[in-house]
Coordinates of C-alpha atoms (C1' of nucleotides) in Angstrom, one line a residue:
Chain A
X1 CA -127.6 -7.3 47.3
X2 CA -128.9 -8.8 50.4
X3 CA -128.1 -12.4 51.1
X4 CA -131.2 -14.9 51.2
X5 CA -131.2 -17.6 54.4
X6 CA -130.9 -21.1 52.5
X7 CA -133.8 -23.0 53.4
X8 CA -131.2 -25.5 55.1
X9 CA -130.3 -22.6 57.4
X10 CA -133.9 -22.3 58.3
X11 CA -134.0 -25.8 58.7
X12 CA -131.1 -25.9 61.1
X13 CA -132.0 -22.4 63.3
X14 CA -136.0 -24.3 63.5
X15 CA -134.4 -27.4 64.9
X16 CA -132.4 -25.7 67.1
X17 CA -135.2 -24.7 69.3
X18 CA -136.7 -27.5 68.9
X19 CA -139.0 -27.0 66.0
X20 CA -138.9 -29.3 62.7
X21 CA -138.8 -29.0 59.3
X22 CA -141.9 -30.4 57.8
X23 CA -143.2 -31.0 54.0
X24 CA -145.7 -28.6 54.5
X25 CA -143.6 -25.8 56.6
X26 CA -140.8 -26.1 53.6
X27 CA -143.1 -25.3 50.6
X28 CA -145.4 -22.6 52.6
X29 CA -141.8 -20.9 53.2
X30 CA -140.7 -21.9 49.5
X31 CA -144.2 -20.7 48.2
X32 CA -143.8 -17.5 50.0
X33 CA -139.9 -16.7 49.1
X34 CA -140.9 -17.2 45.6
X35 CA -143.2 -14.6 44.9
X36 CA -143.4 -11.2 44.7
X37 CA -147.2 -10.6 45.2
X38 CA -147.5 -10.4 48.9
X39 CA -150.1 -13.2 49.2
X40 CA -153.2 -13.6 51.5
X41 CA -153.1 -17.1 53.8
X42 CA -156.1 -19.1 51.4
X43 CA -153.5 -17.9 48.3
X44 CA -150.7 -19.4 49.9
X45 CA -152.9 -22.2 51.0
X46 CA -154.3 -22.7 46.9
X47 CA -150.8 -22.7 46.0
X48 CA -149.4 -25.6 48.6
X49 CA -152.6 -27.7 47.5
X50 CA -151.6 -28.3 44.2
X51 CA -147.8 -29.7 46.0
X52 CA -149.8 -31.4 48.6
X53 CA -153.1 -31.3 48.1
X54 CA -154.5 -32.2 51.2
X55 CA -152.9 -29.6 53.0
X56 CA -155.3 -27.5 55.7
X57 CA -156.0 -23.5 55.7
X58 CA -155.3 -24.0 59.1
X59 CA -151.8 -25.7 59.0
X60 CA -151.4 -22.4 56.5
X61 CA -151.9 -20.5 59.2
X62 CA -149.8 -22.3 62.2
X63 CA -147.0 -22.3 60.1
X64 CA -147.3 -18.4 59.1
X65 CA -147.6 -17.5 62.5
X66 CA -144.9 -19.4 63.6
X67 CA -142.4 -18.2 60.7
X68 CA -143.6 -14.7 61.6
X69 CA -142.9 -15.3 65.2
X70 CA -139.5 -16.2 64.4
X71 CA -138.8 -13.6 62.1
X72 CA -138.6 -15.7 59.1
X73 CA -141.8 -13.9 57.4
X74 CA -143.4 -10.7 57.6
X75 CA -147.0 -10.0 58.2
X76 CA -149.3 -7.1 57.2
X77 CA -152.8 -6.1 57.9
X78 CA -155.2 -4.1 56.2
X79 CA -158.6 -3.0 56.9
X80 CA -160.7 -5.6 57.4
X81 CA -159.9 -7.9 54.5
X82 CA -156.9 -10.8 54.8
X83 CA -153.6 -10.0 56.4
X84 CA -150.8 -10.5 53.7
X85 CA -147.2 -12.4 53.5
X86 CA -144.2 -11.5 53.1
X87 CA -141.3 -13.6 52.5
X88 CA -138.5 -10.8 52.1
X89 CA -137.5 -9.8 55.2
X90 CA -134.7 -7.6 54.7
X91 CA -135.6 -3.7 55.7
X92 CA -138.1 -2.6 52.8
X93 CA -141.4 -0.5 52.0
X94 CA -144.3 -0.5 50.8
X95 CA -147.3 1.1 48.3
X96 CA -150.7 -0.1 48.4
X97 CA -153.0 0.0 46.1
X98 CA -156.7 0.8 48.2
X99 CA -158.4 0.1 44.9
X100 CA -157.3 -3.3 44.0
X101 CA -155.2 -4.6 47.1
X102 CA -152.0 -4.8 44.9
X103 CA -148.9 -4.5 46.9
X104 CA -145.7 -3.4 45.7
X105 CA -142.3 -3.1 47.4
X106 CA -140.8 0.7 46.9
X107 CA -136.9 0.7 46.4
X108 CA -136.3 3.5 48.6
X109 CA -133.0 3.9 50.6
X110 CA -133.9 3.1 54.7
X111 CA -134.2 6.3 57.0
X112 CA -131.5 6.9 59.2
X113 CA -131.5 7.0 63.1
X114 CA -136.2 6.9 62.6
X115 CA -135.8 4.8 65.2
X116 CA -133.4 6.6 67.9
X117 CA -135.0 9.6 67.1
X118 CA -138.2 8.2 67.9
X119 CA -136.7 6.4 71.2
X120 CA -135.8 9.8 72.6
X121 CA -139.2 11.1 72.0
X122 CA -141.0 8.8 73.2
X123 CA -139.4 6.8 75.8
X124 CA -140.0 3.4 74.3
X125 CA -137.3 1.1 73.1
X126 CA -138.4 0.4 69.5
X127 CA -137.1 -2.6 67.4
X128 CA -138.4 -1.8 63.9
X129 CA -141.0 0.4 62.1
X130 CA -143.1 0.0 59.3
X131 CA -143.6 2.5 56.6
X132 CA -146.2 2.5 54.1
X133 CA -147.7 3.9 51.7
X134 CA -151.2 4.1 50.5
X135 CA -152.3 5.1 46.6
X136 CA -153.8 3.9 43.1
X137 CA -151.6 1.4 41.0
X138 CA -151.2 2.3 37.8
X139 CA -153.2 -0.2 36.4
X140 CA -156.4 1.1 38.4
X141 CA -155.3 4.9 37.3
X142 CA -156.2 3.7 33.4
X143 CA -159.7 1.8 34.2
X144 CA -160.9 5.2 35.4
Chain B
X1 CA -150.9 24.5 65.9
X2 CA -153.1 22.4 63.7
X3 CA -156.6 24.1 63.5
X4 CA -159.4 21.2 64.7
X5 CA -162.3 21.4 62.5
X6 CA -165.5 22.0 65.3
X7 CA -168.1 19.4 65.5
X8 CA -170.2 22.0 63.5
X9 CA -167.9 22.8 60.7
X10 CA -168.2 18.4 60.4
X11 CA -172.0 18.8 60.5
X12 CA -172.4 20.7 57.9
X13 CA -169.5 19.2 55.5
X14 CA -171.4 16.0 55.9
X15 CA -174.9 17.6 55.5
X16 CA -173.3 19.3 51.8
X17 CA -173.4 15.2 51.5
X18 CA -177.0 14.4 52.4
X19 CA -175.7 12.9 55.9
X20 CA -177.3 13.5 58.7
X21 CA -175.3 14.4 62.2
X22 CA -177.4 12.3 64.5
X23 CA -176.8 12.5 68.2
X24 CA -175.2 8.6 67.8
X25 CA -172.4 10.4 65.5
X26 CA -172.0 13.4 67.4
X27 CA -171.2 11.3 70.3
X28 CA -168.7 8.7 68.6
X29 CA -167.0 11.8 67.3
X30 CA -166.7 13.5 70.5
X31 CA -165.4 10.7 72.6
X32 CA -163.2 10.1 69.8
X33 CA -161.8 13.1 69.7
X34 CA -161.2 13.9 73.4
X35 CA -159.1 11.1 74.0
X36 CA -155.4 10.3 73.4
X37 CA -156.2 6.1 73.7
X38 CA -156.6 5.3 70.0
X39 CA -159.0 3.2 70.9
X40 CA -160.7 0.1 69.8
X41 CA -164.3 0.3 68.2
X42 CA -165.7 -1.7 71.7
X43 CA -164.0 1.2 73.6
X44 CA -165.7 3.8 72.0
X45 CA -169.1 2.0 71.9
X46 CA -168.6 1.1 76.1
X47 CA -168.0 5.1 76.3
X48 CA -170.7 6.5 74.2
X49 CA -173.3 4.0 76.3
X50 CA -172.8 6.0 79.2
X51 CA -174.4 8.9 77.0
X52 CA -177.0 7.2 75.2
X53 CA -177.5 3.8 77.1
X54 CA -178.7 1.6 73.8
X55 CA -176.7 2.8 71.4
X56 CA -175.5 -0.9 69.3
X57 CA -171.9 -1.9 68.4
X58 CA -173.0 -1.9 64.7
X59 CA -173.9 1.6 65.0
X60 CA -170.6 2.5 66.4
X61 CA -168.8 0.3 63.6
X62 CA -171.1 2.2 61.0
X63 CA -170.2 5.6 62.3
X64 CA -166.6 4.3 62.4
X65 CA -166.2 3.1 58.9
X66 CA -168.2 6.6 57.6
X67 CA -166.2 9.0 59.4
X68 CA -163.0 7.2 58.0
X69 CA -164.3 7.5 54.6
X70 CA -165.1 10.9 55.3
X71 CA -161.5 11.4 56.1
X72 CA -162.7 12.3 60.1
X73 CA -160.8 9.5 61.7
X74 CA -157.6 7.1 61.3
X75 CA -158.4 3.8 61.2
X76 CA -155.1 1.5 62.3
X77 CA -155.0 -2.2 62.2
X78 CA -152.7 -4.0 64.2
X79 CA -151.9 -8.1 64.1
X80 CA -155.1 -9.9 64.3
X81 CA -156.9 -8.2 67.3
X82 CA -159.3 -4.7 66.8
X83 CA -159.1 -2.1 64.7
X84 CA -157.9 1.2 66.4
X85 CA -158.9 4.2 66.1
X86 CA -158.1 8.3 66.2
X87 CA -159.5 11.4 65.7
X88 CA -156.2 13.4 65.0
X89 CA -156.6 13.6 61.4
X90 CA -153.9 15.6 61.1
X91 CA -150.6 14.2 59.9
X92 CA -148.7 12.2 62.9
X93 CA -146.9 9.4 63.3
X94 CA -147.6 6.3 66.4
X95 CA -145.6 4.1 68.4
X96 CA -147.1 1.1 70.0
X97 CA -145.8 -1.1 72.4
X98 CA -146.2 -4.8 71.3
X99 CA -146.4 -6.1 74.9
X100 CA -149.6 -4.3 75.9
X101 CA -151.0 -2.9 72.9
X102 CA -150.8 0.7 74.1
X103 CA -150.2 3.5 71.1
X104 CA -148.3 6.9 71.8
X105 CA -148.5 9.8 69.1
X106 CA -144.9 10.7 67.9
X107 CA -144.0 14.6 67.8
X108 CA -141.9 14.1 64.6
X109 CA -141.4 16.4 61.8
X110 CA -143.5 15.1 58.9
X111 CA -140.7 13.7 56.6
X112 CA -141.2 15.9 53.4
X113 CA -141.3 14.8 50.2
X114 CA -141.2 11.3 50.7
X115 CA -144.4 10.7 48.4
X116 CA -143.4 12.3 45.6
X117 CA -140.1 9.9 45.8
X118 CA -142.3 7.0 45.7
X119 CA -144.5 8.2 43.2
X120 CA -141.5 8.4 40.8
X121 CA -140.1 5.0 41.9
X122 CA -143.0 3.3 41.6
X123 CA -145.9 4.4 39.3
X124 CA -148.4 5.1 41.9
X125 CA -150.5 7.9 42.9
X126 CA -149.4 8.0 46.4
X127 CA -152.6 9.9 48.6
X128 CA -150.8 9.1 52.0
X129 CA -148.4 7.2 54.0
X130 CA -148.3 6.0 57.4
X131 CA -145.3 5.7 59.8
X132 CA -145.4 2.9 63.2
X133 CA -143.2 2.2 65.0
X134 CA -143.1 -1.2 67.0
X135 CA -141.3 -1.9 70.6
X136 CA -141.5 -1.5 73.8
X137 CA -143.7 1.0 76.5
X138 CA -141.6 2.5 79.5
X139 CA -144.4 0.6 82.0
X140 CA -143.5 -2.9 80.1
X141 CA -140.2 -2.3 80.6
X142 CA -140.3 -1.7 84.5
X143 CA -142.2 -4.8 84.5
X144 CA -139.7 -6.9 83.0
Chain C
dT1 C1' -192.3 14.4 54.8
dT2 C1' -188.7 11.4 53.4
dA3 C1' -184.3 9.6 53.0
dT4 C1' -180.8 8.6 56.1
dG5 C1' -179.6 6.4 60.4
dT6 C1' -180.6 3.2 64.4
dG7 C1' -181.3 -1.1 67.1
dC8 C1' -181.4 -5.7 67.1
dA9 C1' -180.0 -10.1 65.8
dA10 C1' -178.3 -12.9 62.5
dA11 C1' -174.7 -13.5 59.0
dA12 C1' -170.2 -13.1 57.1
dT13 C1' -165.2 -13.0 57.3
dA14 C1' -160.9 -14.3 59.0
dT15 C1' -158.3 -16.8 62.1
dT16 C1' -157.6 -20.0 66.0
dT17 C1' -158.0 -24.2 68.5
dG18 C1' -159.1 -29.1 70.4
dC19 C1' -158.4 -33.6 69.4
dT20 C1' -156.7 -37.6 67.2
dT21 C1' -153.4 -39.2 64.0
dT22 C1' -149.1 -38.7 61.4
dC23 C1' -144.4 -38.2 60.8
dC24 C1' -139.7 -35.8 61.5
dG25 C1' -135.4 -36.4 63.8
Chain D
dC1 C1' -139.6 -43.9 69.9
dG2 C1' -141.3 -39.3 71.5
dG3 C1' -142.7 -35.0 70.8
dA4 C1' -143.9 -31.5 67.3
dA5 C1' -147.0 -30.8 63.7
dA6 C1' -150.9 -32.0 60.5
dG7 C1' -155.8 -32.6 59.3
dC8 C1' -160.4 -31.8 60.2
dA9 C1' -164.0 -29.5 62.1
dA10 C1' -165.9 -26.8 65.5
dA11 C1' -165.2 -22.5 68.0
dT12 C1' -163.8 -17.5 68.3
dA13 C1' -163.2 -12.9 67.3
dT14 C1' -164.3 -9.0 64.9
dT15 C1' -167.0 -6.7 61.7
dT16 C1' -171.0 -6.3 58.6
dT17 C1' -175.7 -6.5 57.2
dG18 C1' -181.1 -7.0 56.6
dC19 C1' -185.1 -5.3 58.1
dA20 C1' -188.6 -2.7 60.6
dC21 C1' -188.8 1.5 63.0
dA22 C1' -187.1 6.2 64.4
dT23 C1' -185.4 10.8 63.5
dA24 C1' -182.9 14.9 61.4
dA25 C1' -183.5 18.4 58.2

DNA sequence: TTATGTGCAAAATATTTGCTTTCCG
DNA sequence: CGGAAAGCAAATATTTTGCACATAA
């Protein structure tokens, strides 16, 4: 089991450089950690509005930016469509759905050394890799 | 050695499809595929003007989106800026350098069975997966 | 000949930003 | 109190699309 930051830790790490906790930075973050589905911005955004429902689509967005800039979120894009959320951090994968969107996490074991390998290929000095993959959900494999 | 289809072998897939291979497509696909950039759509369409001075973006983003359905190019998204793209079709992985944007191929063994794993773990009909690393170029480094 | 593709420009989508005001610490 | 963040709306960035015309097969 992987150990979840509190969000008073996040609190204290923010302020710490400088940044502060607001209402609306606490329940994006809360909104995000507590769901599975890998969420566009205006979902996140239609969630916090019914907290605080004057909230902006573009404080959404300052505040995922920021929280992915400090590693507290991760971020995905696809296509052309919506780039999604992720509030699980830890190492982890995914499958795609290119039918309906739907994103699931895939409990596979990490790969070993990728990344060391990869640095001795190539001559970069890699921090982290992404692995994903790309399918039909089973839900979409019985409307067809 | 991976065996590239020729521009002919293409033409004629696509024609079994009622597509045409105008000289607009030949041209995207060529300058495509003689270059190890990955390159953004803008790219392409600045390249494919010195060939055929009015060609429009929207023709180039056309072209783009069919060949990728067509399964002729990779389409990769990064962060929020353009879509990048690649005619290796063949099964590779990239590393890109979040400091400048630049993307390397990896020459990695294709990590076998890795889809079948998550098809088992997960439900899905897994068609493909795709591999990035993130870090840092060799130039960015120097420059640091 | 005729359906597919092109060029052009306008529209759509997704995200960012400037400015004033609010509020955390 | 002071500076970081919010709200609102306008601006950007990227990609898509409608329509009249051109062209490959």
């Amino acid at each position: 089991m992987e150990s979840k930051k509190s969000i008073l830790e996040i609190s204290s790490t923010l302020r710490n450089k400088g940044m502060k906790m607001t209402q609306q930075r606490r329940v994006i973050l809360d909104v995000l950690r507590n769901t599975k589905s890998h969420p566009s911005a205006e979902w996140i955004y239609n969630q916090v509005r019914q907290i605080i429902p004057n909230v902006s689509l573009g404080t959404v967005y300052r505040n995922l930016n920021i929280l992915h800039q400090e590693g507290l979120v991760l971020e995905m894009n696809y296509g052309k469509g919506q780039s999604r959320y992720d509030g699980m951090v830890e190492p982890h994968y995914h499958v795609r759905c290119s039918e309906c969107g739907r994103i699931d996490d895939v409990e596979l074991d990490s790969i070993n050394h990728l990344s060391e390998t990869v640095e001795s290929l190539t001559g970069f000095a890699v921090s982290d890799y992404r692995l994903e993959f790309n399918g039909q959900c089973p839900d979409c494999m019985k409307n067809n």
